[in-house]
mmCIF file of C-alpha atoms and ligand atoms in Angstrom:
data_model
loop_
_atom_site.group_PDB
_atom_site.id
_atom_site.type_symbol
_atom_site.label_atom_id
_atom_site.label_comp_id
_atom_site.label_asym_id
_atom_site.label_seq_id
_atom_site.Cartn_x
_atom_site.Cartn_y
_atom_site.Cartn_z
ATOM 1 C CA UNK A 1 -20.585 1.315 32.572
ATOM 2 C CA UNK A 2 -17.475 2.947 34.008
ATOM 3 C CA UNK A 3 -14.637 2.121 35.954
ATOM 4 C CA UNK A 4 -12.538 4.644 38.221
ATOM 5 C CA UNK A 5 -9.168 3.735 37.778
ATOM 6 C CA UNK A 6 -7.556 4.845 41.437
ATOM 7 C CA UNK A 7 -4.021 2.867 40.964
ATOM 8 C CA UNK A 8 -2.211 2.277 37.704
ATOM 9 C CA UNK A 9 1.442 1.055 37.648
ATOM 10 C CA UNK A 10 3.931 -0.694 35.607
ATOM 11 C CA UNK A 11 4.743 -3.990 37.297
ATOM 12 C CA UNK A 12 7.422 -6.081 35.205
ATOM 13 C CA UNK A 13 8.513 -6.209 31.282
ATOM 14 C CA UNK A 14 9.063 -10.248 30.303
ATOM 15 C CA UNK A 15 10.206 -11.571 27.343
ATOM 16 C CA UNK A 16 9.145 -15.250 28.097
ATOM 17 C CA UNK A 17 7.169 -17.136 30.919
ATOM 18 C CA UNK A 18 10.521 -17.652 33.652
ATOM 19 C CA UNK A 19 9.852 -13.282 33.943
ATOM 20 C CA UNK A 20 5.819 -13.161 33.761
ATOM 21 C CA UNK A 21 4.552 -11.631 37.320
ATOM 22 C CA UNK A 22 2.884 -13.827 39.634
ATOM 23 C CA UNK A 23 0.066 -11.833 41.052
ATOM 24 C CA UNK A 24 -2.625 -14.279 39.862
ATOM 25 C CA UNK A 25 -4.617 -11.572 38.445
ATOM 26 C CA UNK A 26 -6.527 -11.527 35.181
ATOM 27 C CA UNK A 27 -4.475 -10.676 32.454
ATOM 28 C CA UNK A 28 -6.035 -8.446 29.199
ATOM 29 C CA UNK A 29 -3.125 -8.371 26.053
ATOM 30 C CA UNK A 30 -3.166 -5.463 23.789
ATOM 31 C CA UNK A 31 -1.628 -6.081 20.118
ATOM 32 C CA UNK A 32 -1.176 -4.396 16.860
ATOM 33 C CA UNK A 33 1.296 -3.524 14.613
ATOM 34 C CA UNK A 34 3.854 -1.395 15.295
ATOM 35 C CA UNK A 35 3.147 2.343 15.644
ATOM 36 C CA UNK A 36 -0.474 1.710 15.660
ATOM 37 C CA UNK A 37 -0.939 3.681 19.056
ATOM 38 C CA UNK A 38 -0.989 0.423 21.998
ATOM 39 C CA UNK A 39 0.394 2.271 24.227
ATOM 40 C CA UNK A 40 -1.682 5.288 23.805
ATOM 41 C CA UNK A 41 -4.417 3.092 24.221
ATOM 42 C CA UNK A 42 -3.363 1.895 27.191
ATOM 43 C CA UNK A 43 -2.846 5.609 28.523
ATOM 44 C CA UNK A 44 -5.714 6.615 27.269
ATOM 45 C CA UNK A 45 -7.592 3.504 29.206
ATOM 46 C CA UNK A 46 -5.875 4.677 32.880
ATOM 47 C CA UNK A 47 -6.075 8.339 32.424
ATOM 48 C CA UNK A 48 -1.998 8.553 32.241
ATOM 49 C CA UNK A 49 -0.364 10.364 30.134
ATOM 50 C CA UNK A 50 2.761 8.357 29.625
ATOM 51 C CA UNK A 51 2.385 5.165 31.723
ATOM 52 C CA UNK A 52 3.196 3.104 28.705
ATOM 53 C CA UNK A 53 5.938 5.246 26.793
ATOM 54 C CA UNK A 54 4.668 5.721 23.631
ATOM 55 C CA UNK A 55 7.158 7.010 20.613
ATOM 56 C CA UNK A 56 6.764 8.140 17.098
ATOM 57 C CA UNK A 57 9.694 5.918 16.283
ATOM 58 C CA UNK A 58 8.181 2.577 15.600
ATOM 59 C CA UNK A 59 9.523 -0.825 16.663
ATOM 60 C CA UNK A 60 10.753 0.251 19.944
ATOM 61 C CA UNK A 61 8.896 -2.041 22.251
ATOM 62 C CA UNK A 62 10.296 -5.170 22.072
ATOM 63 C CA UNK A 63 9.449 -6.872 25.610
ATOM 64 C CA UNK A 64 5.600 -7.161 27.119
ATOM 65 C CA UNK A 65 4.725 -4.823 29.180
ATOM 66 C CA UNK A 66 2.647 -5.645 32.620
ATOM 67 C CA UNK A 67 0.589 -2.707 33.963
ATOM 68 C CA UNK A 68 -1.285 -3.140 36.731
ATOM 69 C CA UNK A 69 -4.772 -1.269 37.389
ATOM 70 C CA UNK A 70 -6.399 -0.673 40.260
ATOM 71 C CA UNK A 71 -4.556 -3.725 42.383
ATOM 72 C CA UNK A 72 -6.916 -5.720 39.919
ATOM 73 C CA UNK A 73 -6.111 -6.751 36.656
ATOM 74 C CA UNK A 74 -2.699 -6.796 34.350
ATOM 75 C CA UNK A 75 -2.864 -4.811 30.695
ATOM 76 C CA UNK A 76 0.081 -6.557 28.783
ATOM 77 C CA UNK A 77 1.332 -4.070 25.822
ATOM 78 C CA UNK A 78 2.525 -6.580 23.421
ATOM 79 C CA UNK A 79 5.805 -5.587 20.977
ATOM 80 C CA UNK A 80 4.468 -4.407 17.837
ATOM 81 C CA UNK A 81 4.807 -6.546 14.839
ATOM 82 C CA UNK A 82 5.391 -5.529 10.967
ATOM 83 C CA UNK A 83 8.222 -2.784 11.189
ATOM 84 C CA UNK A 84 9.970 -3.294 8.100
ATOM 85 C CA UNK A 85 12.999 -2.443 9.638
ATOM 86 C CA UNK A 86 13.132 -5.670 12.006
ATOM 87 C CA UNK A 87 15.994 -8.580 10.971
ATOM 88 C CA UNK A 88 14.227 -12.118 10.494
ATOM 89 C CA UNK A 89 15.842 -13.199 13.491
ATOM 90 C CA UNK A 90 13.899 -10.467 15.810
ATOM 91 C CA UNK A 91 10.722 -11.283 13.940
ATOM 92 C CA UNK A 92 11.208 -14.664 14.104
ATOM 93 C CA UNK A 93 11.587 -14.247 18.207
ATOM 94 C CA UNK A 94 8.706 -12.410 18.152
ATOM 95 C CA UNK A 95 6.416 -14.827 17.002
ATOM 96 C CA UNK A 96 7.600 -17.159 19.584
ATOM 97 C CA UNK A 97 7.696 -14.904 22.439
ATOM 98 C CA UNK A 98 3.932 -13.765 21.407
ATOM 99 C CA UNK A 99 2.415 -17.036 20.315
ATOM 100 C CA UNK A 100 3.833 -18.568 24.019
ATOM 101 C CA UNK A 101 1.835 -15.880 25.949
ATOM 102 C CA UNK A 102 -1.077 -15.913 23.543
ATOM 103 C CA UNK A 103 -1.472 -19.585 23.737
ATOM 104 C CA UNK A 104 -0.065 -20.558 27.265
ATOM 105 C CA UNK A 105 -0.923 -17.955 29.443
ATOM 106 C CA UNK A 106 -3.514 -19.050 32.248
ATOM 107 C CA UNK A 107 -4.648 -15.495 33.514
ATOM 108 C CA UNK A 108 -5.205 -14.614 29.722
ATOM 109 C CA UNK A 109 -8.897 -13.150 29.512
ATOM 110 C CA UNK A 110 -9.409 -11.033 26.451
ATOM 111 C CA UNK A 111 -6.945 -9.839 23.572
ATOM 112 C CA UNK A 112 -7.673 -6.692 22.663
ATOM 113 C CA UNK A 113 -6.609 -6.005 18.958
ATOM 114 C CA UNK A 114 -5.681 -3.020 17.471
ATOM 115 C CA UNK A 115 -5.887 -1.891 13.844
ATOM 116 C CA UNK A 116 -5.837 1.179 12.423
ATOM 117 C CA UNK A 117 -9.360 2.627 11.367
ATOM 118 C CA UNK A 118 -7.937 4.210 8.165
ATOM 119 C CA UNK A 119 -6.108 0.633 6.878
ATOM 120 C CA UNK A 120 -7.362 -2.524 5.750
ATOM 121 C CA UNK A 121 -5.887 -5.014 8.293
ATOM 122 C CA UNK A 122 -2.315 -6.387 6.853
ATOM 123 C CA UNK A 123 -1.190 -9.820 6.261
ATOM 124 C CA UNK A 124 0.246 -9.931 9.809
ATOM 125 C CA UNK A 125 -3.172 -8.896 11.479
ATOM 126 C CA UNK A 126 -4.630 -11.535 9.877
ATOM 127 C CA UNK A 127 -1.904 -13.689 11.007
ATOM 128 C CA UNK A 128 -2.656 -12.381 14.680
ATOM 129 C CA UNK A 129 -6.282 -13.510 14.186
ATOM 130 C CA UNK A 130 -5.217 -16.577 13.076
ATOM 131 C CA UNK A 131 -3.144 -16.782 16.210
ATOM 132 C CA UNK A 132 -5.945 -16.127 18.396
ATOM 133 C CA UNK A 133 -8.636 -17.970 16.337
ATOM 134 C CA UNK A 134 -7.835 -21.205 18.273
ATOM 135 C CA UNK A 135 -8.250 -19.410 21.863
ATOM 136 C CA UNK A 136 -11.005 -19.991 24.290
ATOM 137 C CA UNK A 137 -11.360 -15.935 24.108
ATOM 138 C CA UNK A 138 -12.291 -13.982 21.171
ATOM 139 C CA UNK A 139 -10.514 -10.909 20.463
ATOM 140 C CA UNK A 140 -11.826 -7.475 21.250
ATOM 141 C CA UNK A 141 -11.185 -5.253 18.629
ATOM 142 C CA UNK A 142 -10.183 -1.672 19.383
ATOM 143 C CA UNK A 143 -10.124 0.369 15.891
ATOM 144 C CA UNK A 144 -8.141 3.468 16.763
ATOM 145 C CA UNK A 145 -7.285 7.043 15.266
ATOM 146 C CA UNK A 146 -11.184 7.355 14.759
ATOM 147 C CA UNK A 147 -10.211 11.142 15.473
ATOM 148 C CA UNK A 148 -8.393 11.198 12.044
ATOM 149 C CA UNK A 149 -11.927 10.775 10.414
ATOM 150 C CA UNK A 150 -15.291 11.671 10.241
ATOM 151 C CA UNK A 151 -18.493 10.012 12.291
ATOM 152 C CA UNK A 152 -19.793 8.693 8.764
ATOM 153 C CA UNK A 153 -16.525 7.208 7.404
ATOM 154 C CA UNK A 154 -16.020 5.536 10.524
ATOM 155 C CA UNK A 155 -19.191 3.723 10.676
ATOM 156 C CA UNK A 156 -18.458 2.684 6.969
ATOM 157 C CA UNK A 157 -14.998 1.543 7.958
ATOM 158 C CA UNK A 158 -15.762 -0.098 10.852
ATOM 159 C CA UNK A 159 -18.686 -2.120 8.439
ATOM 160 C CA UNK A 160 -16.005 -3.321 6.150
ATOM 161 C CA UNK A 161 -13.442 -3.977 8.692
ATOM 162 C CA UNK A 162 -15.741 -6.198 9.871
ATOM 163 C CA UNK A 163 -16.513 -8.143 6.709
ATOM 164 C CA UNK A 164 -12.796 -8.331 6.010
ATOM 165 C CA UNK A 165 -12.142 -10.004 9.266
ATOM 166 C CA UNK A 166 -15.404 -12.040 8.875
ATOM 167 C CA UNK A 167 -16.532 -10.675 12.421
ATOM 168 C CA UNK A 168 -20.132 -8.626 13.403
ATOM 169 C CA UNK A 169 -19.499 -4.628 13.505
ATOM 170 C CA UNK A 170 -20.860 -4.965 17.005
ATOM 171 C CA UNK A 171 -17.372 -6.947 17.763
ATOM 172 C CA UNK A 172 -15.036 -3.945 16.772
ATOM 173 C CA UNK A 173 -14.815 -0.241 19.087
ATOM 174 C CA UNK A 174 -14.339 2.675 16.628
ATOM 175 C CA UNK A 175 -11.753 4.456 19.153
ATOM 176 C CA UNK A 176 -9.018 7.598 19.765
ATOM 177 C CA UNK A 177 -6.768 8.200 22.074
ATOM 178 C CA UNK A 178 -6.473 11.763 21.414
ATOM 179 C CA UNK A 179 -10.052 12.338 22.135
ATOM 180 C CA UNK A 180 -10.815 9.137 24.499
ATOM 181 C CA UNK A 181 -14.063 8.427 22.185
ATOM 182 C CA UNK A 182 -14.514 4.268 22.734
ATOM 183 C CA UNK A 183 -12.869 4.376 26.005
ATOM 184 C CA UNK A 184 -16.076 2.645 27.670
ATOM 185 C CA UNK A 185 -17.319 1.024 25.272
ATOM 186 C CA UNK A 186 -13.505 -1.071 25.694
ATOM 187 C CA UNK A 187 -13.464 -1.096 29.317
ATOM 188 C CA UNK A 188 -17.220 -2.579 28.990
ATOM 189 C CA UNK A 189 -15.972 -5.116 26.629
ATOM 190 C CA UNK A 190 -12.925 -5.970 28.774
ATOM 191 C CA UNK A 191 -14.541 -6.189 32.020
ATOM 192 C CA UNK A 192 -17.013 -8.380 30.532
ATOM 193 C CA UNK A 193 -14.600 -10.901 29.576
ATOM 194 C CA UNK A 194 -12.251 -10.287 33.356
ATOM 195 C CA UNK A 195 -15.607 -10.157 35.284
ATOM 196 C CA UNK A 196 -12.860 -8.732 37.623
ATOM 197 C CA UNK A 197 -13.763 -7.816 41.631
ATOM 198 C CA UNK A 198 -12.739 -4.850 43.208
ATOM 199 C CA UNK A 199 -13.499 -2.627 40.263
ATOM 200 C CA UNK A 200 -15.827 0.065 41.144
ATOM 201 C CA UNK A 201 -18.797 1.502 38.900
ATOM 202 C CA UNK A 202 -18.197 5.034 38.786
ATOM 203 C CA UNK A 203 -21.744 6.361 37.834
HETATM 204 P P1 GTP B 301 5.132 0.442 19.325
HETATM 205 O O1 GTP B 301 5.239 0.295 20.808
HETATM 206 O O2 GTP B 301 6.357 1.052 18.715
HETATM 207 O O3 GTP B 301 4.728 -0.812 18.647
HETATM 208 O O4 GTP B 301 3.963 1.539 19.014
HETATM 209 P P2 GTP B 301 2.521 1.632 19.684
HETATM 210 O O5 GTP B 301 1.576 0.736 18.980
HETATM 211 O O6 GTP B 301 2.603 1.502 21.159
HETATM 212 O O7 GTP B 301 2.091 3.138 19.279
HETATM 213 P P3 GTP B 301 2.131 4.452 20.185
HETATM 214 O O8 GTP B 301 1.059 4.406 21.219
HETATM 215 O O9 GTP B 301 3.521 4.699 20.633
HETATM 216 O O10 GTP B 301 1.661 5.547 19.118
HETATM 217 C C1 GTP B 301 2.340 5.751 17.903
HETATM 218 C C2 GTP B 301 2.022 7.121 17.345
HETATM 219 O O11 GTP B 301 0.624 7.205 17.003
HETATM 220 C C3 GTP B 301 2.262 8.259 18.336
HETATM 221 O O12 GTP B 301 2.780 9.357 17.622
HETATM 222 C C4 GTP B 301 0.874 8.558 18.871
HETATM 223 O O13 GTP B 301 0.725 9.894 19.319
HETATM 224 C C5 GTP B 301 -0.005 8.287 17.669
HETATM 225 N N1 GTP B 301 -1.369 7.865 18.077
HETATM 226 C C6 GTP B 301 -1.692 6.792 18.831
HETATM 227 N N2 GTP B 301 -3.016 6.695 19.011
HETATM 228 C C7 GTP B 301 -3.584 7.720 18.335
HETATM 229 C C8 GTP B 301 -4.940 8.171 18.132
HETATM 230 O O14 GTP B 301 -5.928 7.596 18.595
HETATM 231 N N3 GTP B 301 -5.100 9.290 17.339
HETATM 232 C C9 GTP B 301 -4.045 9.943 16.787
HETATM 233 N N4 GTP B 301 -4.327 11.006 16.019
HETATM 234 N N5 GTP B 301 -2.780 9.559 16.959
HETATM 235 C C10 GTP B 301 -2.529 8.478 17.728
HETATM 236 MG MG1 MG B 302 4.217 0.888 22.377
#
């Protein structure tokens, strides 16, 4: 399956429900720690180079980010969580301004989470899992920098990433968003879960 993404565009950043857009549209989240490459992903997933600005300073994102795609559905970059650097107070304010959208949000129709295809997933990805755990949706996962690595290595990490998280391999996308491999096998995943109209099959 493909998509052709004609139209991609940021729409609003919120930090709590009074600032969420009102289009109505499905909504897909996107989170993972910080520096972990969400908004590359996101780039990556529209064909734009720097729609979402991505940095190699982590931590910088601290509001989430609605892009809309194709007039049809919302990607929401989530801020990043476990930069050391953060005060409690910011992490604290975090939680609350993630665990509100994660667990309130109507137009909510898939989390995609993103861990890093090298790591183990940290304390606070589990947390995130926990998070979601009680959701109607289960998470997509995206496992990304799969260009840092070799095709056997990241079938054998994507196998234990999966027993770590206690989830089938078939539920986690090896993926890069230097070299765009995964890129359908996410949109597949994500327009499974949006069953969205008005988004073309490209052939
Ligand atoms: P915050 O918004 O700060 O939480 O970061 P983020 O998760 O949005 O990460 P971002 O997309 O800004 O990427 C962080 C760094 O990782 C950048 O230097 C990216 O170029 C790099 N990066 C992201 N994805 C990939 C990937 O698939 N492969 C490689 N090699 N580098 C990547
Ligand atoms: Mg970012």
């Amino acid at each position: 399956m493909a998509i052709k993404i004609v139209k991609a565009e940021f729409i609003t950043g919120a930090t709590g429900p009074e600032s969420y857009p009102d289009e109505g549209l499905p909504e897909i989240a996107i989170a993972g720690r910080s520096n972990v490459g969400k908004s590359s992903l996101i780039n990556r997933l529209v064909n734009r180079k720097n729609l979402a600005k991505t940095s190699v300073t982590p931590g910088r994102t601290r509001q989430m980010n609605f892009f809309l795609v194709n007039d049809s559905l919302l990607l929401v970059d989530l801020p990043g969580y476990g930069y050391a650097k953060v005060s409690k107070d910011e992490r604290a304010s975090w939680g609350k301004m993630v665990s509100r959208y994660l667990t309130g949000r109507k137009p909510l129709k898939a989390l995609v989470a993103i861990f890093d295809i090298r790591r183990d997933p940290s304390n606070e990805d589990l947390d995130l899992m926990e998070m979601v755990s009680d959701l109607s949706i289960p998470p997509i996962i995206a496992l990304t920098k799969a260009d840092k690595i070799n095709r056997g290595q990241i079938n054998r990490r994507k196998s234990e990433i999966a027993e770590l998280l206690d989830l089938n391999p078939s539920d986690l996308v090896p993926f890069s968003a230097e070299t765009g491999l995964g890129k359908w096998e996410l949109w597949k995943a994500i327009l499974e879960r949006v069953k969205a109209g008005g988004l073309e099959d490209e052939k």
